[in-house]
Coordinates of N, CA and C and ligand atoms in Angstrom, one line a residue:
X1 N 51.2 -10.3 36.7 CA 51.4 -8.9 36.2 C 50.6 -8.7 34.9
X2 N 50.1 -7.5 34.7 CA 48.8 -7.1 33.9 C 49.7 -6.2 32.8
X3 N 50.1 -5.4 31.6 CA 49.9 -4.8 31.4 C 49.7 -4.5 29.7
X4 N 49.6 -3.0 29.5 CA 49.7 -3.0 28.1 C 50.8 -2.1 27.3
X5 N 50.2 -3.0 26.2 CA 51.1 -2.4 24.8 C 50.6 -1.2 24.4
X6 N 51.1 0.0 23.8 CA 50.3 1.0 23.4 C 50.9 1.4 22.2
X7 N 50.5 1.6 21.1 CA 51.5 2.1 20.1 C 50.7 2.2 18.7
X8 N 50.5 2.9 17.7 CA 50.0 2.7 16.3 C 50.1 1.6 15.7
X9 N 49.6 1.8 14.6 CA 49.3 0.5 14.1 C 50.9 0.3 13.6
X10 N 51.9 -0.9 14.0 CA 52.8 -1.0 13.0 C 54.1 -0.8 14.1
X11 N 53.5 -0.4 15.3 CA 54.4 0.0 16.5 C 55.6 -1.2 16.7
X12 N 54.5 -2.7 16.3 CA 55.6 -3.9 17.1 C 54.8 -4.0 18.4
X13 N 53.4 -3.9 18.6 CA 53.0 -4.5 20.2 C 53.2 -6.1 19.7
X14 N 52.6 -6.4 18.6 CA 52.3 -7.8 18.1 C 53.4 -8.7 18.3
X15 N 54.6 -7.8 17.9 CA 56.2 -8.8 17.9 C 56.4 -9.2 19.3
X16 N 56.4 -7.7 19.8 CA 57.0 -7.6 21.5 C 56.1 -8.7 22.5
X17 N 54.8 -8.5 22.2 CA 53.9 -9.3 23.0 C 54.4 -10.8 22.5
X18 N 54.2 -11.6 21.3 CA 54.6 -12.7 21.1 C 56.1 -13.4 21.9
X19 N 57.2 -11.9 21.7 CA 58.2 -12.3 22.5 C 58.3 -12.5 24.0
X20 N 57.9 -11.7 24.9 CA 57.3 -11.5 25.9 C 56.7 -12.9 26.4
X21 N 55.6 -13.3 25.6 CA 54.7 -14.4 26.0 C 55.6 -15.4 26.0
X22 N 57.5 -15.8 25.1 CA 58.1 -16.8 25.3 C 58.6 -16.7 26.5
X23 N 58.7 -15.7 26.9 CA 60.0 -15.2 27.8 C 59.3 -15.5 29.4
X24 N 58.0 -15.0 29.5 CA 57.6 -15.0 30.8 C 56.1 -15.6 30.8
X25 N 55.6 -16.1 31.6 CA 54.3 -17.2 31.9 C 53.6 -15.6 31.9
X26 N 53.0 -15.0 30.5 CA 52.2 -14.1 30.3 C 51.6 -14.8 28.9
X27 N 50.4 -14.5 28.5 CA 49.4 -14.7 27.6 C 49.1 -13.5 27.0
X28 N 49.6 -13.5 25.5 CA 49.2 -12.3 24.6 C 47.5 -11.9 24.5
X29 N 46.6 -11.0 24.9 CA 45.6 -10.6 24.7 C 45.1 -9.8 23.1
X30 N 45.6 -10.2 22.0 CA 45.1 -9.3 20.8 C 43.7 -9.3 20.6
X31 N 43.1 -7.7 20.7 CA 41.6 -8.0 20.3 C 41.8 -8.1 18.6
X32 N 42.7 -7.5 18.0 CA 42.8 -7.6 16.5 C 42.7 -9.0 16.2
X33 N 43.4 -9.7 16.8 CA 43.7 -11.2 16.5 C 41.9 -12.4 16.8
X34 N 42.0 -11.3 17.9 CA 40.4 -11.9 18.3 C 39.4 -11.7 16.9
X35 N 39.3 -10.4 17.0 CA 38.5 -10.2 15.7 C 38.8 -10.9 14.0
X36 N 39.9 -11.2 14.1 CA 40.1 -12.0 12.6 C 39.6 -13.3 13.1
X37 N 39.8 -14.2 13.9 CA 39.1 -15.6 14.2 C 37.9 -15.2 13.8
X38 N 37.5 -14.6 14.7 CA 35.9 -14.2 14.6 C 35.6 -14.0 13.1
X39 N 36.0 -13.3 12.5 CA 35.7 -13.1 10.9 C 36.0 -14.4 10.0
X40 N 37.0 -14.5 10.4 CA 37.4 -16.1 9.7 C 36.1 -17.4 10.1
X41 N 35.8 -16.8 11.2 CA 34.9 -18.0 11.6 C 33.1 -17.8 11.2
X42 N 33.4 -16.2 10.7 CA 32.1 -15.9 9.9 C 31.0 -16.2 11.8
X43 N 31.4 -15.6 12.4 CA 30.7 -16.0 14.0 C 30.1 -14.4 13.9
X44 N 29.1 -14.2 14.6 CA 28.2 -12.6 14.6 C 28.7 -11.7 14.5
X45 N 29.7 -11.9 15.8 CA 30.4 -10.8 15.7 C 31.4 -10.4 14.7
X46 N 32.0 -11.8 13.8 CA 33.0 -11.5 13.0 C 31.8 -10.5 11.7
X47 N 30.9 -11.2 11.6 CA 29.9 -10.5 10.8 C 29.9 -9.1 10.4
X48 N 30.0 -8.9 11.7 CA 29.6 -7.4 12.3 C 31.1 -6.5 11.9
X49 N 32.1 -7.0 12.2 CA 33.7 -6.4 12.2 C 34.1 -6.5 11.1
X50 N 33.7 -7.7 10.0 CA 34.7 -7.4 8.9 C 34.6 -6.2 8.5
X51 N 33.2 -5.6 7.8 CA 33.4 -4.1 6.7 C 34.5 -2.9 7.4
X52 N 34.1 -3.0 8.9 CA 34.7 -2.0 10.2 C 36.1 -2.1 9.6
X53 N 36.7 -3.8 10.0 CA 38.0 -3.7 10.4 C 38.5 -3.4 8.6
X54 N 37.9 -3.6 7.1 CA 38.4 -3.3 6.2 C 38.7 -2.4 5.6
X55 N 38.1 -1.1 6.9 CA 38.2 0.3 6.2 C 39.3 0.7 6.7
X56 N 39.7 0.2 8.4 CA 40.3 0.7 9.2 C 39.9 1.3 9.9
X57 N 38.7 1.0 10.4 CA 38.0 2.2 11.4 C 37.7 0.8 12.8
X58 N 37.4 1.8 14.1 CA 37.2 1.0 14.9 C 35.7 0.2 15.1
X59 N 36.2 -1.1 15.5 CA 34.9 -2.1 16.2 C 34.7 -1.3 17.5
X60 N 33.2 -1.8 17.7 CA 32.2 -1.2 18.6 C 33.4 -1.7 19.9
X61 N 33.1 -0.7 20.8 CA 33.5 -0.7 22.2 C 32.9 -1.8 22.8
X62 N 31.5 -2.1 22.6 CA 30.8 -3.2 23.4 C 31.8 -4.3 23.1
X63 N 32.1 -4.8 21.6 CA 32.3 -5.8 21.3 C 33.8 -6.2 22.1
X64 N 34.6 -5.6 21.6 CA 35.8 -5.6 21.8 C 36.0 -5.8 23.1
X65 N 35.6 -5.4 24.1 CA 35.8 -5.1 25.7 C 35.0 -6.9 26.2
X66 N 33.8 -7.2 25.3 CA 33.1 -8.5 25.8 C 34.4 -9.3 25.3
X67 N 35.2 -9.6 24.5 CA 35.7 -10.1 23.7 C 36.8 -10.8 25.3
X68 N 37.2 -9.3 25.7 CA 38.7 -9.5 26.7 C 37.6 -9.6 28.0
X69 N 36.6 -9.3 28.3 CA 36.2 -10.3 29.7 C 36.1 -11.6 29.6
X70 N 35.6 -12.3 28.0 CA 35.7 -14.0 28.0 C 37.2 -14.3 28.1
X71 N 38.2 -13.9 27.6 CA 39.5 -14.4 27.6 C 40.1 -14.8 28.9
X72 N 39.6 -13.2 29.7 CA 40.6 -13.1 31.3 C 39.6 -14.4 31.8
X73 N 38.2 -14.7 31.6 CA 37.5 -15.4 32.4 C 38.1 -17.3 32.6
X74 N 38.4 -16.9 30.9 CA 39.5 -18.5 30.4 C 40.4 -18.7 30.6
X75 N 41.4 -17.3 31.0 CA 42.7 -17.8 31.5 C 42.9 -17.9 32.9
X76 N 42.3 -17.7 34.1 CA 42.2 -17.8 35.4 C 43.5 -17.2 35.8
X77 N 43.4 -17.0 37.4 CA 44.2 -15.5 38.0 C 45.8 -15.5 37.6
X78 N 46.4 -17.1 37.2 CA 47.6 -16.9 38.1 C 48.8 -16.4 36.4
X79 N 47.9 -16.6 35.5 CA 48.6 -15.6 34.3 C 48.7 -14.2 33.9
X80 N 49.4 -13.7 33.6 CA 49.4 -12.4 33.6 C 48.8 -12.3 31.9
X81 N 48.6 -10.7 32.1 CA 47.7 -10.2 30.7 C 48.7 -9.8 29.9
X82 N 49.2 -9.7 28.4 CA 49.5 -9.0 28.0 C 48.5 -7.8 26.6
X83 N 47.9 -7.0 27.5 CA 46.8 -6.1 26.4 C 47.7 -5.9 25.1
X84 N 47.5 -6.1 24.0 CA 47.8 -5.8 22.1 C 46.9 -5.1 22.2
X85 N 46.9 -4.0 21.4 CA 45.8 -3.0 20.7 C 44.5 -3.1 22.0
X86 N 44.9 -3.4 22.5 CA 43.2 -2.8 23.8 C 43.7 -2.4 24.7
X87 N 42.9 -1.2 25.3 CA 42.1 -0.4 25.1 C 42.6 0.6 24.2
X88 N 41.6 0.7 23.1 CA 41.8 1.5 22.3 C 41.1 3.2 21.9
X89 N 40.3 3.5 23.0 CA 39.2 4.7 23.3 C 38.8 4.6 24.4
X90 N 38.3 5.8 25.1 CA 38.4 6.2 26.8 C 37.0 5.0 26.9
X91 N 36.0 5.0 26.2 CA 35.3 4.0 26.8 C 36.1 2.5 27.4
X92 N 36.3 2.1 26.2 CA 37.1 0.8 26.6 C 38.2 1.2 27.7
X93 N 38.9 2.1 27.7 CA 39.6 2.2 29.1 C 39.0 1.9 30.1
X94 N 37.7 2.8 30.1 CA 36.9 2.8 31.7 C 36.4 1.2 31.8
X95 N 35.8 0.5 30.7 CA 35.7 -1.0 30.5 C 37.0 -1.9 31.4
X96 N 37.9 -1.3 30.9 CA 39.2 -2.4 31.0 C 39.2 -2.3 32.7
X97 N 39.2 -1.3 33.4 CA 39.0 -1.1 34.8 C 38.3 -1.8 35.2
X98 N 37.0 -1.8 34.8 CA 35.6 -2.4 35.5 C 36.2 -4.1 35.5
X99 N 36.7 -4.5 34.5 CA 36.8 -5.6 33.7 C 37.7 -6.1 35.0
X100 N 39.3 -5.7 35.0 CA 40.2 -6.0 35.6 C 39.5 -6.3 37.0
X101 N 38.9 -4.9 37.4 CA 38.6 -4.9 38.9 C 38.0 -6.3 39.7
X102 N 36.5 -7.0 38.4 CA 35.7 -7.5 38.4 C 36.7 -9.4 38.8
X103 N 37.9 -8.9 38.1 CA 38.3 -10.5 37.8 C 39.4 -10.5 39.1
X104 N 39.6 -9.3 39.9 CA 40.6 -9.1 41.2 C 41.9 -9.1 40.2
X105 N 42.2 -8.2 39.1 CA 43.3 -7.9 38.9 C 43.5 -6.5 38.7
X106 N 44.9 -6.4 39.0 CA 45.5 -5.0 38.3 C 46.6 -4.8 37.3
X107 N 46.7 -3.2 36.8 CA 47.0 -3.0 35.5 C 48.5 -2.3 36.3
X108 N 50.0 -2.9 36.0 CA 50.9 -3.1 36.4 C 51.6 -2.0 35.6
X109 N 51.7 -1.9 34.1 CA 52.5 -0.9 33.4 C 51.7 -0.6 32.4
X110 N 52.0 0.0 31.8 CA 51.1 0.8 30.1 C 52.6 1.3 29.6
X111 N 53.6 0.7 28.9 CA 54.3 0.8 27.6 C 53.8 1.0 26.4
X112 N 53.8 2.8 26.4 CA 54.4 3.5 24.9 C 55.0 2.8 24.2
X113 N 55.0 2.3 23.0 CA 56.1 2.6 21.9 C 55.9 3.4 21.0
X114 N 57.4 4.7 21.0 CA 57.3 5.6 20.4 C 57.7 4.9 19.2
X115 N 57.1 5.8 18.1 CA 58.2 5.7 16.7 C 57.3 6.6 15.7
X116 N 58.2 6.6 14.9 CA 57.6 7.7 13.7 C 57.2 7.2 12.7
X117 N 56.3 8.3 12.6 CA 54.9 7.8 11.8 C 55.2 7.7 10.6
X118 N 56.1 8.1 10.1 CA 56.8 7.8 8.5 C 57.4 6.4 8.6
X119 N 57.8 5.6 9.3 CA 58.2 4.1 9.3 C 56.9 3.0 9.1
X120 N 56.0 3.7 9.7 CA 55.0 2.7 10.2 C 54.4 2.2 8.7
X121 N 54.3 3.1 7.6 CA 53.7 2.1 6.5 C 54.8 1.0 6.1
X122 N 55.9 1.5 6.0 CA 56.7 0.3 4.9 C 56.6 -0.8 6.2
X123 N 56.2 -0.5 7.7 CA 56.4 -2.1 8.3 C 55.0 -2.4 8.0
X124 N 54.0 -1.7 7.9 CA 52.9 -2.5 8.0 C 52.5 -3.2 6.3
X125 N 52.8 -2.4 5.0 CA 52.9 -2.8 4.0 C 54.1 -4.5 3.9
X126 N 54.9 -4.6 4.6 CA 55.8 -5.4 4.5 C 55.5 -6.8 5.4
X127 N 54.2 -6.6 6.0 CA 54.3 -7.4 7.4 C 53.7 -9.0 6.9
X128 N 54.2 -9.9 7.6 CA 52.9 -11.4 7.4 C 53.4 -12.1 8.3
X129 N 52.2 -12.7 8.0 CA 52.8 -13.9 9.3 C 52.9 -15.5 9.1
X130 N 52.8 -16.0 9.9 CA 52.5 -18.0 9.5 C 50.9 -18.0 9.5
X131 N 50.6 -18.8 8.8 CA 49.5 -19.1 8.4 C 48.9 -19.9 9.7
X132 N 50.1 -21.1 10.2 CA 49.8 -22.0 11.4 C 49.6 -21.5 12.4
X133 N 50.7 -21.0 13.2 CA 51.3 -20.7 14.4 C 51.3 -19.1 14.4
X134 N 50.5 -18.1 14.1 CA 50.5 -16.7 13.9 C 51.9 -15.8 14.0
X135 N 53.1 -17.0 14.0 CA 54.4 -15.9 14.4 C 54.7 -15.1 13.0
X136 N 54.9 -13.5 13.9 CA 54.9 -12.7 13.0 C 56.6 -12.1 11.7
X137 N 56.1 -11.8 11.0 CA 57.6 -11.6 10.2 C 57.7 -10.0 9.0
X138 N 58.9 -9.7 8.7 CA 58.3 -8.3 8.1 C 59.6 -9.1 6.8
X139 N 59.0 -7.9 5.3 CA 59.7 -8.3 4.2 C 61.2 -8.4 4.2
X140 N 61.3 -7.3 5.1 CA 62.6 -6.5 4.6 C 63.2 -6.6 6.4
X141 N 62.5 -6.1 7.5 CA 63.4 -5.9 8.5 C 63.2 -7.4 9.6
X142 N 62.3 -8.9 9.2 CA 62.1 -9.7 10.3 C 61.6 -11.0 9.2
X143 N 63.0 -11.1 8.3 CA 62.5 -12.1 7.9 C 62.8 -13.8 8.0
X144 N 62.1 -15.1 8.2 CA 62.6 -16.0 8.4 C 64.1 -16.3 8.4
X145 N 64.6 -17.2 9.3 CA 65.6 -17.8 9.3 C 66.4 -18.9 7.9
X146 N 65.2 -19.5 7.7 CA 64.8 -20.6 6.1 C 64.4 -19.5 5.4
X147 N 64.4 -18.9 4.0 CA 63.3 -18.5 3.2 C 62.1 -19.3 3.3
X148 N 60.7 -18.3 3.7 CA 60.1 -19.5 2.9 C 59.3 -20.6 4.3
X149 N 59.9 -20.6 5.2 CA 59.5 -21.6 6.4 C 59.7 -20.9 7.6
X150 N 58.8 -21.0 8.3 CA 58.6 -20.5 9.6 C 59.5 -21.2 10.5
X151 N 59.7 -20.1 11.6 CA 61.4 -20.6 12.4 C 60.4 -21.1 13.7
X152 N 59.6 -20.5 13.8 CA 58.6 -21.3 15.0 C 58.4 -22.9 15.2
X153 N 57.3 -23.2 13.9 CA 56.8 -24.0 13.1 C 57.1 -24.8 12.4
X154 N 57.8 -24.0 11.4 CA 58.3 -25.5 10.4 C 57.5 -24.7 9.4
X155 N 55.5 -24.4 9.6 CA 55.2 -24.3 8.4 C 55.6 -23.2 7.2
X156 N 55.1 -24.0 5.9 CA 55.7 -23.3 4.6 C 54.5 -22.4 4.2
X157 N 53.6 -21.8 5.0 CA 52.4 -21.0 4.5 C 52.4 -20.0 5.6
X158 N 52.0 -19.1 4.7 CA 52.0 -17.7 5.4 C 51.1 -16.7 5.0
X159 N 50.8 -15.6 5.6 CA 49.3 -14.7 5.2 C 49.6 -13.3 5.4
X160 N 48.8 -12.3 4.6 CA 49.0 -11.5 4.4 C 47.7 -10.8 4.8
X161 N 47.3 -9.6 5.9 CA 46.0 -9.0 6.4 C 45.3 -8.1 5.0
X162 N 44.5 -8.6 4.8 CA 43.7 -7.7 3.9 C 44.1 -5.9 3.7
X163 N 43.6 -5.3 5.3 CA 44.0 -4.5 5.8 C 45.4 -3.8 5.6
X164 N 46.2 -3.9 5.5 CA 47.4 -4.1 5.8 C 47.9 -3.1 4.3
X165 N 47.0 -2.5 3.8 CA 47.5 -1.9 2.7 C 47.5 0.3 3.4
X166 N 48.5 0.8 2.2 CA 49.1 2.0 2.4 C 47.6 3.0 2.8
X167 N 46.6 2.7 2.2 CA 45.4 3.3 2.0 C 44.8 3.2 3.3
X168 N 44.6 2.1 3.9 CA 43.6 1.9 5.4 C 44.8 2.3 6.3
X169 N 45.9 1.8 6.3 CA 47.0 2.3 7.0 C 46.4 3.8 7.4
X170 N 46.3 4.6 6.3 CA 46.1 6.3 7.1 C 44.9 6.4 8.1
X171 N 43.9 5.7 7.3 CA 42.7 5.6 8.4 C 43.2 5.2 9.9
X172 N 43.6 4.4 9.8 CA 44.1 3.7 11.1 C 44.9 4.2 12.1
X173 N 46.0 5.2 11.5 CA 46.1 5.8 12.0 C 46.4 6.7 12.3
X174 N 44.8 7.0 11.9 CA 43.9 8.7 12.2 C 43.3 8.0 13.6
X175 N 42.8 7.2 13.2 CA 42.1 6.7 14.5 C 43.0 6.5 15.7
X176 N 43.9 5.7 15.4 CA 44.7 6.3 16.7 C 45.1 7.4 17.1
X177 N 45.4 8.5 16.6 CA 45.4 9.8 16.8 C 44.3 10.5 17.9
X178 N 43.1 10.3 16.9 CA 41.4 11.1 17.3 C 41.3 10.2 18.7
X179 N 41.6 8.8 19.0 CA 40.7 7.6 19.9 C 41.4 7.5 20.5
X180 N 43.2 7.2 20.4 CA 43.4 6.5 21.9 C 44.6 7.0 22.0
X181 N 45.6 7.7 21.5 CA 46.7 8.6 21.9 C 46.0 9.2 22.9
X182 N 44.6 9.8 23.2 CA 44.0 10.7 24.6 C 44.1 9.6 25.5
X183 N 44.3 8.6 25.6 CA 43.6 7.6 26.8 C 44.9 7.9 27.6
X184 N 46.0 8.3 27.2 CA 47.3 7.8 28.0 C 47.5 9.1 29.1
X185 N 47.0 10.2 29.0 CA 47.0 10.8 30.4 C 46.3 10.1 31.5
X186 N 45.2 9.9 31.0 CA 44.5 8.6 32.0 C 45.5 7.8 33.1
X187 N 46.2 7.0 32.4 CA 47.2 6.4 32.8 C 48.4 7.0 32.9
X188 N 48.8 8.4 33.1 CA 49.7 8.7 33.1 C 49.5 9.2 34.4
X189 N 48.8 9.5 35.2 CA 48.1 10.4 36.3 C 47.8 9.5 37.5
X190 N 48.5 8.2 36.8 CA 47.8 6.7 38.0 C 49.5 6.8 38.0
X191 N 50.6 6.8 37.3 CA 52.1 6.9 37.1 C 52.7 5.6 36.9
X192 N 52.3 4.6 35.9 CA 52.2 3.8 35.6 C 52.4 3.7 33.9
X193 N 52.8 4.8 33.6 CA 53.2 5.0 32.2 C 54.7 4.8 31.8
X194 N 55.1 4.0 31.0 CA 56.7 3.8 30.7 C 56.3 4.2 29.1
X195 N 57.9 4.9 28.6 CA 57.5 4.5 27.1 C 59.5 4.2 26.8
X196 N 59.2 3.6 25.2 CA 59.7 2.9 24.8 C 60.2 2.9 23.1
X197 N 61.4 3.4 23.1 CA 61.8 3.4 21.7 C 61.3 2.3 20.8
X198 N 60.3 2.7 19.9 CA 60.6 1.5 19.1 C 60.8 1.8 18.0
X199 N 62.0 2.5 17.7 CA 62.5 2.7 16.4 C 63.8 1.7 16.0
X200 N 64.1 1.5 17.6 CA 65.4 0.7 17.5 C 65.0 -1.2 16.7
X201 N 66.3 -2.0 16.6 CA 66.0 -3.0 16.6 C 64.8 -3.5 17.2
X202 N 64.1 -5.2 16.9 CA 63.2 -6.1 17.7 C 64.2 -6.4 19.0
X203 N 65.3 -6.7 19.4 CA 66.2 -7.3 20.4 C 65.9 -6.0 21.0
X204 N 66.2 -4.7 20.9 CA 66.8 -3.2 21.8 C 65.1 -3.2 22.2
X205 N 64.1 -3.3 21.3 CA 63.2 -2.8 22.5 C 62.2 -4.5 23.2
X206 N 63.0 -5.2 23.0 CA 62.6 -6.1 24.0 C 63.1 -5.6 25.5
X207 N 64.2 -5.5 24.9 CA 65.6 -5.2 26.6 C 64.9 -4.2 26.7
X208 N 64.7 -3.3 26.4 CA 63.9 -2.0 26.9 C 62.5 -2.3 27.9
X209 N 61.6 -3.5 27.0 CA 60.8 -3.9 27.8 C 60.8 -4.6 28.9
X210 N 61.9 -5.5 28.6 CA 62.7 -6.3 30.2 C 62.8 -5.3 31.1
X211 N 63.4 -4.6 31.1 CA 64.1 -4.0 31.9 C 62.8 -2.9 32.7
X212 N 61.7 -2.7 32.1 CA 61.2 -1.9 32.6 C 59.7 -2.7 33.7
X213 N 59.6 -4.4 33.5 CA 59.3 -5.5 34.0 C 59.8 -6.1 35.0
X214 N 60.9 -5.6 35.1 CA 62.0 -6.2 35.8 C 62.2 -7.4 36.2
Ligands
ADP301 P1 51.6 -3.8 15.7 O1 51.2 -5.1 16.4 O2 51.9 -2.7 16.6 O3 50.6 -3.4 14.6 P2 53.7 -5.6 14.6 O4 54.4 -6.1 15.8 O5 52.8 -6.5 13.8 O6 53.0 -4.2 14.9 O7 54.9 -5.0 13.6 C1 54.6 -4.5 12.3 C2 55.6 -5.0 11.3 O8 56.9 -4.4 11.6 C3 55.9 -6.5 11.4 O9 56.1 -7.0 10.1 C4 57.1 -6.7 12.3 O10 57.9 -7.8 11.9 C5 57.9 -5.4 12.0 N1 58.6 -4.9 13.2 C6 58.1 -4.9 14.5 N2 59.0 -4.3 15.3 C7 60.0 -3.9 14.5 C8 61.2 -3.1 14.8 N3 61.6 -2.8 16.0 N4 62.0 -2.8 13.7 C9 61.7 -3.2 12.4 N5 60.5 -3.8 12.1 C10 59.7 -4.2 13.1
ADP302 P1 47.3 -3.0 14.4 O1 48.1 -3.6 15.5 O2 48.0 -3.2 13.1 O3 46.7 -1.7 14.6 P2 45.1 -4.8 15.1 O4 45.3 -6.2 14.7 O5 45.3 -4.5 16.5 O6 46.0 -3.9 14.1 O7 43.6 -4.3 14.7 C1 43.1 -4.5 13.4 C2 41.7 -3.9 13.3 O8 40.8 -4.6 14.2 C3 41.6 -2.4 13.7 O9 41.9 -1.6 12.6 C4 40.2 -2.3 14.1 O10 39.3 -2.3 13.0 C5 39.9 -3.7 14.8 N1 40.3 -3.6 16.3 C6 41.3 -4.3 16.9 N2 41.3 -4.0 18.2 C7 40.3 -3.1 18.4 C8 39.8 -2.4 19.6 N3 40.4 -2.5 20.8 N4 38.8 -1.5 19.4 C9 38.2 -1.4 18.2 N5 38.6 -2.0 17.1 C10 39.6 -2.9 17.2
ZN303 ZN1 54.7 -20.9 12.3

């Protein structure tokens, strides 16, 4: 089973997908996540994405889309996808088709998470993760079990996205607004659209997501 997360920046694809990937033999797909290696790894492409990703504006379509053909090519048929932040603009939609088609898979659901756009800074101002093991945590609504120590892991280091401040936040999402809020009639016209409170607890819209996975 193929599908994606869809939601602004700050929605919870990141939590839901990480949970998800415990729960069922599915593999989280973050191009975001992809793109920080890459930057961290100072690799061309990260080259190319840091200034992009520090404004909060979008990486090139080309890039992003090459990014999730090498992945599906690495994980071979019998795992399912879980899309984080891609596709995020009708190009990359029309990509993600060619992409899926090309590897003999299909795109199974496209979950919305709704929520309001007045929440989304204090989660994304509050957010970090482990330094090791990328499991994600928020200041105030998702924090460790230990102060201080990852419930994953064990590890005692943890990281904060550059990005991740009140200021790129708007850029970001504007950009979702202008770029990929349009993609979902696309997919709504195939009827393969579910959406999904995510204002509620991390537990209420997992069950929400279970349940619409069946
Ligand atoms: P996205 O991947 O959509 O940008 P994240 O999954 O990283 O969003 O979530 C953003 C922040 O909000 C994180 O710190 C996360 O722990 C927290 N968070 C995620 N889902 C919820 C929720 N349902 N309620 C409260 N906080 C949440
Ligand atoms: P969030 O879930 O908080 O929106 P991501 O980790 O998905 O953040 O993305 C961080 C940044 O990486 C984006 O602001 C953008 O610059 C870049 N990025 C990630 N995915 C894509 C994509 N599919 N297309 C273009 N840029 C992307
Ligand atoms: Zn950890």
């Amino acid at each position: 089973m193929d599908i994606i997360l869809l939601g602004p920046p700050g929605a919870g694809k990141g939590t839901q997908a990480q949970r998800l990937v415990a729960e069922h033999a599915m593999r989280q797909l973050s191009t975001g996540d992809m793109l920080r290696a890459a930057v961290k790894g100072a690799t061309p492409v990260g080259l190319e994405a840091k200034a992009v990703m520090e404004r909060g504006e979008l990486v090139s379509d080309e890039i992003v889309s090459a990014l999730i053909d090498a992945e599906l090519t690495a994980m071979g048929p019998d795992t399912g996808a879980i899309f984080d932040g891609y596709p995020r603009t009708a190009a990359q939609a029309a990509s993600l088709d060619e992409i899926l088609a090309r590897h003999g898979r299909k795109l199974d659901h496209v979950i919305e998470l709704e929520v309001n756009e007045d929440a989304l800074v204090e989660r994304i101002t509050g957010r970090f993760t482990c330094a090791r093991c990328g499991a994600g945590y928020h200041d105030v609504f998702n924090r460790p079990k230990v102060d201080g120590v990852c419930d994953v892991c064990g590890s005692t280091e943890f990281k904060r996205r550059p990005d991740d401040n009140a200021e790129t936040v708007r850029t970001r999402m504007a950009e979702y607004r202008a770029k990929t809020a349009p993609i979902l009639p696309l997919y709504e016209a195939r009827g393969i659209v579910s959406r999904v409170d995510g204002m509620g607890a991390i537990e209420e819209v997992t069950a929400a997501i279970d349940g619409i996975l069946g």
